[in-house]
PDB file of C-alpha atoms in Angstrom:
ATOM      1  CA  MET A   7     -16.269  23.436  -0.307  1.00 83.00           C
ATOM      2  CA  LEU A   8     -17.433  20.458  -2.379  1.00 87.00           C
ATOM      3  CA  ASP A   9     -15.268  17.362  -2.502  1.00 89.00           C
ATOM      4  CA  ILE A  10     -13.876  16.235  -5.854  1.00 90.00           C
ATOM      5  CA  LYS A  11     -16.395  13.364  -5.989  1.00 92.00           C
ATOM      6  CA  PHE A  12     -19.206  15.880  -6.490  1.00 91.00           C
ATOM      7  CA  TYR A  13     -17.471  17.412  -9.502  1.00 91.00           C
ATOM      8  CA  VAL A  14     -16.992  13.922 -10.949  1.00 92.00           C
ATOM      9  CA  LEU A  15     -20.750  13.361 -10.716  1.00 93.00           C
ATOM     10  CA  ILE A  16     -21.618  16.737 -12.277  1.00 93.00           C
ATOM     11  CA  ASP A  17     -19.353  15.931 -15.222  1.00 92.00           C
ATOM     12  CA  ALA A  18     -20.844  12.454 -15.594  1.00 92.00           C
ATOM     13  CA  ILE A  19     -24.433  13.745 -15.598  1.00 93.00           C
ATOM     14  CA  ALA A  20     -23.583  16.432 -18.160  1.00 93.00           C
ATOM     15  CA  THR A  21     -21.980  13.751 -20.337  1.00 91.00           C
ATOM     16  CA  HIS A  22     -24.573  10.983 -20.022  1.00 91.00           C
ATOM     17  CA  GLY A  23     -27.782  12.897 -19.345  1.00 91.00           C
ATOM     18  CA  THR A  24     -29.437  10.580 -16.828  1.00 91.00           C
ATOM     19  CA  VAL A  25     -28.674   9.688 -13.235  1.00 92.00           C
ATOM     20  CA  HIS A  26     -28.753   5.977 -14.117  1.00 92.00           C
ATOM     21  CA  ASP A  27     -26.150   6.259 -16.893  1.00 92.00           C
ATOM     22  CA  ALA A  28     -23.985   8.739 -14.999  1.00 93.00           C
ATOM     23  CA  ALA A  29     -23.952   6.538 -11.899  1.00 92.00           C
ATOM     24  CA  ALA A  30     -22.997   3.474 -13.950  1.00 92.00           C
ATOM     25  CA  ALA A  31     -20.175   5.405 -15.630  1.00 90.00           C
ATOM     26  CA  ILE A  32     -18.507   6.336 -12.330  1.00 90.00           C
ATOM     27  CA  GLY A  33     -19.248   3.155 -10.395  1.00 92.00           C
ATOM     28  CA  LEU A  34     -22.161   4.287  -8.199  1.00 90.00           C
ATOM     29  CA  THR A  35     -25.619   2.887  -7.675  1.00 93.00           C
ATOM     30  CA  GLN A  36     -28.463   5.133  -8.813  1.00 92.00           C
ATOM     31  CA  PRO A  37     -29.685   5.743  -5.220  1.00 93.00           C
ATOM     32  CA  ALA A  38     -26.141   6.726  -4.180  1.00 93.00           C
ATOM     33  CA  ALA A  39     -25.886   9.180  -7.085  1.00 93.00           C
ATOM     34  CA  THR A  40     -29.297  10.670  -6.252  1.00 93.00           C
ATOM     35  CA  HIS A  41     -28.234  11.104  -2.626  1.00 93.00           C
ATOM     36  CA  ARG A  42     -25.015  12.800  -3.755  1.00 93.00           C
ATOM     37  CA  ILE A  43     -26.987  15.259  -5.914  1.00 93.00           C
ATOM     38  CA  ARG A  44     -29.218  16.172  -2.993  1.00 93.00           C
ATOM     39  CA  GLU A  45     -26.208  16.543  -0.711  1.00 93.00           C
ATOM     40  CA  MET A  46     -24.334  18.986  -2.958  1.00 93.00           C
ATOM     41  CA  GLU A  47     -27.479  21.041  -3.589  1.00 92.00           C
ATOM     42  CA  ARG A  48     -28.072  21.138   0.180  1.00 91.00           C
ATOM     43  CA  ARG A  49     -24.510  22.252   0.875  1.00 90.00           C
ATOM     44  CA  LEU A  50     -24.592  25.021  -1.735  1.00 91.00           C
ATOM     45  CA  GLY A  51     -28.216  26.041  -1.214  1.00 92.00           C
ATOM     46  CA  VAL A  52     -28.929  26.138  -4.960  1.00 93.00           C
ATOM     47  CA  SER A  53     -30.508  23.891  -7.583  1.00 93.00           C
ATOM     48  CA  LEU A  54     -27.906  22.450  -9.919  1.00 93.00           C
ATOM     49  CA  PHE A  55     -30.158  20.351 -12.146  1.00 92.00           C
ATOM     50  CA  ALA A  56     -33.608  20.550 -13.712  1.00 92.00           C
ATOM     51  CA  ARG A  57     -35.490  17.520 -14.951  1.00 89.00           C
ATOM     52  CA  GLU A  58     -36.650  17.270 -18.565  1.00 89.00           C
ATOM     53  CA  GLY A  59     -38.392  13.923 -18.856  1.00 85.00           C
ATOM     54  CA  ARG A  60     -35.873  11.264 -17.877  1.00 83.00           C
ATOM     55  CA  ARG A  61     -32.932  13.576 -18.439  1.00 89.00           C
ATOM     56  CA  LEU A  62     -31.279  16.005 -16.085  1.00 90.00           C
ATOM     57  CA  VAL A  63     -30.082  19.321 -17.489  1.00 91.00           C
ATOM     58  CA  LEU A  64     -27.816  21.741 -15.703  1.00 92.00           C
ATOM     59  CA  THR A  65     -29.081  25.033 -14.341  1.00 94.00           C
ATOM     60  CA  ALA A  66     -26.898  28.137 -14.702  1.00 94.00           C
ATOM     61  CA  SER A  67     -25.338  27.293 -11.323  1.00 93.00           C
ATOM     62  CA  GLY A  68     -24.704  23.735 -12.452  1.00 92.00           C
ATOM     63  CA  GLU A  69     -23.094  24.935 -15.688  1.00 93.00           C
ATOM     64  CA  ARG A  70     -20.688  27.078 -13.693  1.00 93.00           C
ATOM     65  CA  LEU A  71     -19.595  24.093 -11.615  1.00 93.00           C
ATOM     66  CA  LEU A  72     -19.305  21.992 -14.782  1.00 92.00           C
ATOM     67  CA  GLU A  73     -16.830  24.501 -16.223  1.00 92.00           C
ATOM     68  CA  THR A  74     -14.668  24.089 -13.153  1.00 91.00           C
ATOM     69  CA  ALA A  75     -15.060  20.295 -13.181  1.00 90.00           C
ATOM     70  CA  ARG A  76     -13.803  20.091 -16.747  1.00 87.00           C
ATOM     71  CA  GLU A  77     -10.854  22.293 -15.897  1.00 87.00           C
ATOM     72  CA  ILE A  78      -9.728  20.475 -12.772  1.00 85.00           C
ATOM     73  CA  LEU A  79     -10.589  16.806 -13.351  1.00 86.00           C
ATOM     74  CA  PRO A  80      -8.103  16.256 -16.222  1.00 81.00           C
ATOM     75  CA  ARG A  81      -5.402  17.931 -14.135  1.00 80.00           C
ATOM     76  CA  VAL A  82      -6.204  15.792 -11.101  1.00 83.00           C
ATOM     77  CA  ARG A  83      -6.136  12.598 -13.181  1.00 78.00           C
ATOM     78  CA  SER A  84      -2.891  13.672 -14.802  1.00 74.00           C
ATOM     79  CA  ALA A  85      -1.333  14.459 -11.420  1.00 76.00           C
ATOM     80  CA  GLU A  86      -2.362  11.053 -10.069  1.00 77.00           C
ATOM     81  CA  LEU A  87      -0.850   9.307 -13.094  1.00 72.00           C
ATOM     82  CA  GLU A  88       2.369  11.297 -12.748  1.00 69.00           C
ATOM     83  CA  ALA A  89       2.544  10.469  -9.037  1.00 75.00           C
ATOM     84  CA  TRP A  90       2.275   6.767  -9.893  1.00 70.00           C
ATOM     85  CA  GLN A  91       4.930   7.101 -12.595  1.00 63.00           C
ATOM     86  CA  LEU A  92       7.241   9.003 -10.250  1.00 67.00           C
ATOM     87  CA  ALA A  93       6.963   6.223  -7.688  1.00 67.00           C
ATOM     88  CA  ARG A  94       7.799   3.580 -10.304  1.00 62.00           C
ATOM     89  CA  HIS A  95      10.255   5.308 -12.609  1.00 62.00           C
ATOM     90  CA  GLY A  96      11.464   8.487 -10.908  1.00 63.00           C
ATOM     91  CA  GLU A  97       9.835  10.886 -13.379  1.00 70.00           C
ATOM     92  CA  PRO A  98       6.533  11.067 -15.297  1.00 75.00           C
ATOM     93  CA  ALA A  99       6.187  10.142 -18.951  1.00 80.00           C
ATOM     94  CA  LEU A 100       5.840  12.900 -21.513  1.00 87.00           C
ATOM     95  CA  ARG A 101       2.541  13.017 -23.405  1.00 89.00           C
ATOM     96  CA  LEU A 102       2.492  13.449 -27.162  1.00 93.00           C
ATOM     97  CA  GLY A 103      -0.923  14.590 -28.369  1.00 93.00           C
ATOM     98  CA  ILE A 104      -2.109  12.967 -31.612  1.00 93.00           C
ATOM     99  CA  GLY A 105      -4.836  14.856 -33.476  1.00 93.00           C
ATOM    100  CA  PRO A 106      -6.610  13.914 -36.710  1.00 93.00           C
ATOM    101  CA  TYR A 107      -3.293  13.964 -38.595  1.00 93.00           C
ATOM    102  CA  ASP A 108      -2.126  10.614 -37.242  1.00 92.00           C
ATOM    103  CA  THR A 109       0.048   9.355 -40.109  1.00 90.00           C
ATOM    104  CA  PHE A 110       3.246   9.140 -38.080  1.00 84.00           C
ATOM    105  CA  SER A 111       4.046   5.454 -38.505  1.00 83.00           C
ATOM    106  CA  LYS A 112       7.493   6.173 -39.980  1.00 86.00           C
ATOM    107  CA  ALA A 113       8.406   8.289 -36.967  1.00 87.00           C
ATOM    108  CA  LEU A 114       7.493   5.735 -34.302  1.00 83.00           C
ATOM    109  CA  PRO A 115      10.762   3.728 -34.482  1.00 84.00           C
ATOM    110  CA  PHE A 116      12.635   6.969 -33.728  1.00 85.00           C
ATOM    111  CA  LEU A 117      10.370   8.110 -30.887  1.00 82.00           C
ATOM    112  CA  TYR A 118      12.712   6.967 -28.103  1.00 81.00           C
ATOM    113  CA  GLU A 119      16.018   7.931 -29.710  1.00 79.00           C
ATOM    114  CA  HIS A 120      18.255  10.637 -28.193  1.00 75.00           C
ATOM    115  CA  HIS A 121      16.618  10.281 -24.750  1.00 73.00           C
ATOM    116  CA  ASP A 122      15.464   7.627 -22.284  1.00 76.00           C
ATOM    117  CA  ARG A 123      12.059   9.058 -21.368  1.00 79.00           C
ATOM    118  CA  ASP A 124       8.736   7.266 -21.702  1.00 82.00           C
ATOM    119  CA  ILE A 125       6.246   8.913 -24.057  1.00 87.00           C
ATOM    120  CA  ASP A 126       2.484   8.410 -23.811  1.00 87.00           C
ATOM    121  CA  LEU A 127       0.531   8.853 -27.045  1.00 90.00           C
ATOM    122  CA  VAL A 128      -2.713  10.699 -26.280  1.00 90.00           C
ATOM    123  CA  ARG A 129      -5.515  10.834 -28.869  1.00 91.00           C
ATOM    124  CA  LEU A 130      -7.083  14.314 -29.124  1.00 89.00           C
ATOM    125  CA  PRO A 131     -10.112  15.570 -31.049  1.00 87.00           C
ATOM    126  CA  LEU A 132      -9.313  18.536 -33.287  1.00 85.00           C
ATOM    127  CA  ASP A 133     -11.190  21.032 -31.130  1.00 83.00           C
ATOM    128  CA  GLU A 134      -9.318  19.975 -27.973  1.00 84.00           C
ATOM    129  CA  MET A 135      -5.735  20.133 -29.249  1.00 88.00           C
ATOM    130  CA  THR A 136      -4.984  23.724 -28.266  1.00 86.00           C
ATOM    131  CA  GLY A 137      -6.797  23.442 -24.934  1.00 85.00           C
ATOM    132  CA  ALA A 138      -5.002  20.210 -24.066  1.00 86.00           C
ATOM    133  CA  LEU A 139      -1.629  21.837 -24.676  1.00 87.00           C
ATOM    134  CA  LEU A 140      -2.511  24.971 -22.685  1.00 84.00           C
ATOM    135  CA  ALA A 141      -3.897  22.885 -19.802  1.00 81.00           C
ATOM    136  CA  ARG A 142      -0.801  20.627 -19.915  1.00 82.00           C
ATOM    137  CA  ARG A 143      -2.878  17.524 -20.575  1.00 85.00           C
ATOM    138  CA  VAL A 144      -0.258  16.939 -23.254  1.00 91.00           C
ATOM    139  CA  ASP A 145       3.313  18.158 -23.382  1.00 92.00           C
ATOM    140  CA  LEU A 146       3.798  18.342 -27.142  1.00 93.00           C
ATOM    141  CA  THR A 147       1.728  18.003 -30.308  1.00 94.00           C
ATOM    142  CA  VAL A 148       1.928  18.624 -34.060  1.00 94.00           C
ATOM    143  CA  MET A 149      -0.379  21.457 -35.106  1.00 92.00           C
ATOM    144  CA  ILE A 150      -0.898  24.338 -37.512  1.00 90.00           C
ATOM    145  CA  GLU A 151      -1.691  27.327 -35.305  1.00 85.00           C
ATOM    146  CA  VAL A 152       0.392  27.537 -32.137  1.00 87.00           C
ATOM    147  CA  PRO A 153      -1.111  29.740 -29.420  1.00 82.00           C
ATOM    148  CA  VAL A 154       1.148  32.612 -28.373  1.00 85.00           C
ATOM    149  CA  GLN A 155       1.445  32.132 -24.654  1.00 84.00           C
ATOM    150  CA  ARG A 156       4.196  32.228 -22.098  1.00 85.00           C
ATOM    151  CA  GLY A 157       5.431  28.737 -21.324  1.00 86.00           C
ATOM    152  CA  LEU A 158       4.896  27.377 -24.832  1.00 90.00           C
ATOM    153  CA  ALA A 159       7.492  26.958 -27.563  1.00 93.00           C
ATOM    154  CA  CYS A 160       7.506  25.451 -31.035  1.00 94.00           C
ATOM    155  CA  GLU A 161       9.745  24.029 -33.726  1.00 95.00           C
ATOM    156  CA  ALA A 162       8.875  24.741 -37.373  1.00 95.00           C
ATOM    157  CA  LEU A 163       8.489  21.497 -39.311  1.00 95.00           C
ATOM    158  CA  PHE A 164       7.527  22.188 -42.931  1.00 93.00           C
ATOM    159  CA  GLU A 165       5.105  24.090 -45.159  1.00 93.00           C
ATOM    160  CA  GLU A 166       2.792  22.081 -47.371  1.00 93.00           C
ATOM    161  CA  PRO A 167      -0.274  22.777 -49.566  1.00 92.00           C
ATOM    162  CA  LEU A 168      -3.578  20.949 -49.482  1.00 93.00           C
ATOM    163  CA  VAL A 169      -4.068  18.422 -52.273  1.00 95.00           C
ATOM    164  CA  ALA A 170      -6.881  16.311 -53.677  1.00 96.00           C
ATOM    165  CA  VAL A 171      -6.687  12.662 -52.606  1.00 97.00           C
ATOM    166  CA  LEU A 172      -8.296  10.175 -55.005  1.00 96.00           C
ATOM    167  CA  PRO A 173      -8.470   6.409 -55.401  1.00 97.00           C
ATOM    168  CA  PRO A 174      -6.525   4.937 -58.322  1.00 95.00           C
ATOM    169  CA  GLY A 175      -8.803   4.798 -61.340  1.00 90.00           C
ATOM    170  CA  HIS A 176     -10.912   7.800 -60.337  1.00 94.00           C
ATOM    171  CA  PRO A 177     -11.715   9.862 -63.472  1.00 93.00           C
ATOM    172  CA  ALA A 178     -10.245  13.027 -61.946  1.00 92.00           C
ATOM    173  CA  ALA A 179      -6.967  11.222 -61.208  1.00 90.00           C
ATOM    174  CA  GLU A 180      -6.066  11.521 -64.904  1.00 89.00           C
ATOM    175  CA  GLY A 181      -6.229  15.326 -64.910  1.00 89.00           C
ATOM    176  CA  ALA A 182      -3.484  17.789 -64.035  1.00 91.00           C
ATOM    177  CA  ALA A 183      -5.644  19.426 -61.324  1.00 93.00           C
ATOM    178  CA  VAL A 184      -8.976  18.748 -59.638  1.00 94.00           C
ATOM    179  CA  PRO A 185     -11.872  21.271 -59.784  1.00 93.00           C
ATOM    180  CA  ALA A 186     -14.195  21.900 -56.844  1.00 91.00           C
ATOM    181  CA  GLU A 187     -17.204  20.310 -58.587  1.00 93.00           C
ATOM    182  CA  VAL A 188     -15.618  16.851 -58.287  1.00 93.00           C
ATOM    183  CA  PHE A 189     -16.079  17.003 -54.516  1.00 92.00           C
ATOM    184  CA  ASP A 190     -19.843  17.358 -54.892  1.00 89.00           C
ATOM    185  CA  GLU A 191     -20.187  14.141 -56.903  1.00 89.00           C
ATOM    186  CA  GLY A 192     -19.776  11.598 -54.094  1.00 89.00           C
ATOM    187  CA  ARG A 193     -18.466  11.102 -50.586  1.00 93.00           C
ATOM    188  CA  HIS A 194     -16.014  13.722 -49.414  1.00 94.00           C
ATOM    189  CA  PHE A 195     -14.119  12.432 -46.378  1.00 95.00           C
ATOM    190  CA  THR A 196     -12.913  15.155 -44.019  1.00 94.00           C
ATOM    191  CA  TYR A 197     -11.616  15.259 -40.462  1.00 91.00           C
ATOM    192  CA  SER A 198     -13.704  18.393 -39.769  1.00 87.00           C
ATOM    193  CA  VAL A 199     -16.966  19.576 -41.305  1.00 81.00           C
ATOM    194  CA  ILE A 200     -16.480  23.047 -39.804  1.00 79.00           C
ATOM    195  CA  PRO A 201     -15.007  25.466 -42.377  1.00 73.00           C
ATOM    196  CA  GLU A 202     -11.564  26.708 -41.302  1.00 73.00           C
ATOM    197  CA  ALA A 203     -10.144  30.069 -42.368  1.00 70.00           C
ATOM    198  CA  GLY A 204      -7.187  29.763 -44.710  1.00 69.00           C
ATOM    199  CA  HIS A 205      -8.091  26.289 -45.927  1.00 81.00           C
ATOM    200  CA  GLU A 206     -10.094  24.659 -48.715  1.00 87.00           C
ATOM    201  CA  PHE A 207     -13.455  26.247 -47.918  1.00 85.00           C
ATOM    202  CA  GLU A 208     -12.037  29.766 -48.188  1.00 85.00           C
ATOM    203  CA  TYR A 209      -9.696  29.310 -51.152  1.00 87.00           C
ATOM    204  CA  PHE A 210     -11.265  26.459 -53.117  1.00 89.00           C
ATOM    205  CA  PHE A 211     -14.966  25.824 -52.509  1.00 88.00           C
ATOM    206  CA  GLN A 212     -16.285  29.343 -51.873  1.00 87.00           C
ATOM    207  CA  PRO A 213     -14.784  30.955 -55.023  1.00 88.00           C
ATOM    208  CA  ALA A 214     -16.263  28.100 -57.094  1.00 86.00           C
ATOM    209  CA  GLY A 215     -19.665  28.392 -55.418  1.00 89.00           C
ATOM    210  CA  VAL A 216     -19.472  24.740 -54.347  1.00 87.00           C
ATOM    211  CA  TYR A 217     -20.251  23.230 -50.963  1.00 87.00           C
ATOM    212  CA  PRO A 218     -19.841  19.427 -50.867  1.00 88.00           C
ATOM    213  CA  SER A 219     -23.234  17.927 -50.120  1.00 85.00           C
ATOM    214  CA  HIS A 220     -22.037  14.482 -49.016  1.00 91.00           C
ATOM    215  CA  MET A 221     -19.371  15.099 -46.388  1.00 92.00           C
ATOM    216  CA  VAL A 222     -18.423  12.296 -44.006  1.00 94.00           C
ATOM    217  CA  GLN A 223     -16.434  13.204 -40.897  1.00 94.00           C
ATOM    218  CA  ILE A 224     -13.582  10.818 -40.056  1.00 94.00           C
ATOM    219  CA  GLU A 225     -11.357  12.134 -37.257  1.00 93.00           C
ATOM    220  CA  SER A 226      -8.317  10.194 -38.474  1.00 95.00           C
ATOM    221  CA  VAL A 227      -6.300  10.968 -41.584  1.00 96.00           C
ATOM    222  CA  ALA A 228      -4.910   7.422 -41.556  1.00 95.00           C
ATOM    223  CA  LEU A 229      -8.461   6.035 -41.774  1.00 96.00           C
ATOM    224  CA  ILE A 230      -9.413   8.576 -44.452  1.00 96.00           C
ATOM    225  CA  LEU A 231      -6.526   7.303 -46.575  1.00 97.00           C
ATOM    226  CA  GLU A 232      -7.700   3.710 -46.104  1.00 97.00           C
ATOM    227  CA  LEU A 233     -11.228   4.617 -47.200  1.00 97.00           C
ATOM    228  CA  VAL A 234     -10.007   6.551 -50.238  1.00 97.00           C
ATOM    229  CA  ALA A 235      -7.688   3.686 -51.196  1.00 96.00           C
ATOM    230  CA  ALA A 236     -10.705   1.351 -51.024  1.00 96.00           C
ATOM    231  CA  GLY A 237     -12.567   3.567 -53.491  1.00 95.00           C
ATOM    232  CA  LYS A 238     -15.198   4.732 -51.013  1.00 96.00           C
ATOM    233  CA  GLY A 239     -14.739   8.474 -51.589  1.00 95.00           C
ATOM    234  CA  ILE A 240     -12.202  11.285 -51.993  1.00 95.00           C
ATOM    235  CA  SER A 241     -10.629  13.868 -49.724  1.00 96.00           C
ATOM    236  CA  ILE A 242      -8.503  17.004 -49.378  1.00 95.00           C
ATOM    237  CA  LEU A 243      -5.503  16.688 -47.080  1.00 95.00           C
ATOM    238  CA  SER A 244      -2.112  18.221 -46.423  1.00 94.00           C
ATOM    239  CA  ARG A 245       0.391  16.839 -48.917  1.00 95.00           C
ATOM    240  CA  TRP A 246       2.920  15.639 -46.311  1.00 94.00           C
ATOM    241  CA  ALA A 247       0.402  13.201 -44.845  1.00 95.00           C
ATOM    242  CA  VAL A 248      -0.526  11.736 -48.242  1.00 95.00           C
ATOM    243  CA  ARG A 249       2.881  11.419 -49.896  1.00 94.00           C
ATOM    244  CA  ASP A 250       3.759   7.918 -48.635  1.00 93.00           C
ATOM    245  CA  ALA A 251       0.386   6.431 -49.592  1.00 95.00           C
ATOM    246  CA  ALA A 252       0.664   8.029 -53.038  1.00 95.00           C
ATOM    247  CA  ARG A 253       4.183   6.705 -53.578  1.00 94.00           C
ATOM    248  CA  ALA A 254       2.965   3.230 -52.646  1.00 95.00           C
ATOM    249  CA  GLY A 255       0.230   3.511 -55.294  1.00 95.00           C
ATOM    250  CA  ARG A 256      -2.592   3.200 -52.770  1.00 96.00           C
ATOM    251  CA  VAL A 257      -4.002   6.668 -53.561  1.00 96.00           C
ATOM    252  CA  VAL A 258      -3.426   9.390 -56.125  1.00 96.00           C
ATOM    253  CA  MET A 259      -2.789  12.995 -55.102  1.00 95.00           C
ATOM    254  CA  ARG A 260      -3.388  15.885 -57.456  1.00 96.00           C
ATOM    255  CA  PRO A 261      -3.232  19.668 -57.026  1.00 95.00           C
ATOM    256  CA  LEU A 262      -6.460  21.573 -56.600  1.00 93.00           C
ATOM    257  CA  ASP A 263      -7.236  23.767 -59.598  1.00 92.00           C
ATOM    258  CA  VAL A 264      -6.657  27.011 -57.673  1.00 89.00           C
ATOM    259  CA  ALA A 265      -3.493  28.377 -56.131  1.00 86.00           C
ATOM    260  CA  MET A 266      -3.471  27.090 -52.544  1.00 86.00           C
ATOM    261  CA  PRO A 267      -1.261  28.666 -49.878  1.00 87.00           C
ATOM    262  CA  GLN A 268       1.519  26.745 -48.213  1.00 89.00           C
ATOM    263  CA  VAL A 269       0.328  25.837 -44.701  1.00 90.00           C
ATOM    264  CA  PRO A 270       3.025  25.860 -42.001  1.00 93.00           C
ATOM    265  CA  TRP A 271       3.167  22.975 -39.507  1.00 95.00           C
ATOM    266  CA  TYR A 272       4.824  23.069 -36.095  1.00 95.00           C
ATOM    267  CA  LEU A 273       5.700  20.826 -33.201  1.00 95.00           C
ATOM    268  CA  ALA A 274       4.351  22.813 -30.251  1.00 95.00           C
ATOM    269  CA  PHE A 275       5.488  21.939 -26.746  1.00 95.00           C
ATOM    270  CA  ALA A 276       5.729  23.051 -23.134  1.00 91.00           C
ATOM    271  CA  ASP A 277       8.846  25.157 -22.779  1.00 91.00           C
ATOM    272  CA  GLU A 278      10.506  23.046 -20.098  1.00 90.00           C
ATOM    273  CA  PRO A 279      13.962  21.444 -20.256  1.00 91.00           C
ATOM    274  CA  ARG A 280      12.668  17.861 -19.965  1.00 87.00           C
ATOM    275  CA  VAL A 281      10.180  18.452 -22.796  1.00 92.00           C
ATOM    276  CA  ARG A 282      12.590  20.381 -25.024  1.00 92.00           C
ATOM    277  CA  GLU A 283      15.065  17.508 -24.681  1.00 90.00           C
ATOM    278  CA  VAL A 284      12.549  15.326 -26.536  1.00 91.00           C
ATOM    279  CA  ALA A 285      10.881  17.939 -28.740  1.00 93.00           C
ATOM    280  CA  GLU A 286      13.965  19.159 -30.591  1.00 93.00           C
ATOM    281  CA  PRO A 287      15.181  15.748 -31.860  1.00 92.00           C
ATOM    282  CA  LEU A 288      11.590  14.711 -32.581  1.00 93.00           C
ATOM    283  CA  ALA A 289      11.083  17.838 -34.700  1.00 94.00           C
ATOM    284  CA  ALA A 290      14.293  17.070 -36.606  1.00 94.00           C
ATOM    285  CA  THR A 291      13.051  13.516 -37.235  1.00 93.00           C
ATOM    286  CA  LEU A 292       9.676  14.718 -38.498  1.00 93.00           C
ATOM    287  CA  ARG A 293      11.335  17.222 -40.830  1.00 93.00           C
ATOM    288  CA  ALA A 294      13.641  14.536 -42.217  1.00 92.00           C
ATOM    289  CA  LEU A 295      10.840  12.006 -42.739  1.00 91.00           C
ATOM    290  CA  TYR A 296       7.973  14.187 -43.970  1.00 90.00           C
ATOM    291  CA  SER A 297       9.440  17.267 -45.644  1.00 84.00           C
ATOM    292  CA  ASP A 298       9.056  17.422 -49.428  1.00 74.00           C
ATOM    293  CA  ALA A 299      12.003  15.530 -50.853  1.00 54.00           C
ATOM    294  CA  ASP A 300      10.704  15.433 -54.413  1.00 49.00           C
TER     295      ASP A 300
END
C-alpha cells in the first residue's frame, strides 16, 4: 500500500502540471519528486503519468489514484488540525463554510453568542460547497439546495427573489423594473457563469432571447457589490444580500421585469449535537438580520 506522501505528490502534479512546480509546492527537490514517482510506479507495476512536453498528465491509473487522493487528503488534514485543537482546547473548532454569498458582516458579532465554541470560517468555491459538507470539511454552511442525506440537517432561513443590482445614476435605476437587454449593454458581474436551473438564465434571459455577452466572474458577492457601487457594471443577486447596500445608498436594487420565483435559503449542517448547538441560534440570528423587514 502506498504511503500518504505518494498521494500528496499525485495531487500536486495534477494541480501544477510539472514535477518542478509540484515539488516546490510540497517542499521537495525535483530529483526527490522524480525518485518518488519512480518508486510508486515500481511498487504498483503501472505507469501513472505520461509526458506531454514539459508537463506530466495522469494515465487512467493515475486518475484513479488522484480521485482517492482528493477524497482522503482533506480528511487527513482536517483530522490533524482537530487533533491539535483537541490537545490545546479539549475539542475541535466548528467550521462554517462561506461560499460566494459572503455578505455576513452583520452576523459576525453574534457568531460566538449562545455557546463557547471556536468557529473557523472556511472559504469555499460554489462547486465545492455541497461536497465539502458531505465530506465534513465544513460542519455548516448557508446554501440553496441541501442534499438529502442521512447525517445532515438544515434550518430554513428565508425565501428571497433575485433582483437587478445597479449603481446609483444608472439609466435603468429610474425604471420600475429592469429588462434582460440591459444586461447585454456592459459588464455583468456574476459569481457563476454556468447557468443554474431555477435562476435568472431559465426565467429571465432565455425567455427574452438574451445571453449577456460581457460576463465577469467574481466569486464573492461582497466584491460584486463593491464593483457595482463603483459604477463598473451591474449584477443579479438574491435580494437579502443586497438590501443593506441599497439602504445605505451604495447601490440600487430593482425587480427584474419578469415574475421571479422566491428562492429558499437554508443553513445546512452536520446533524450532531455539538453542531446543532451552534447551528440553531446562528440560523435564528441570520433570519432576524436578513429576512425581509420592509
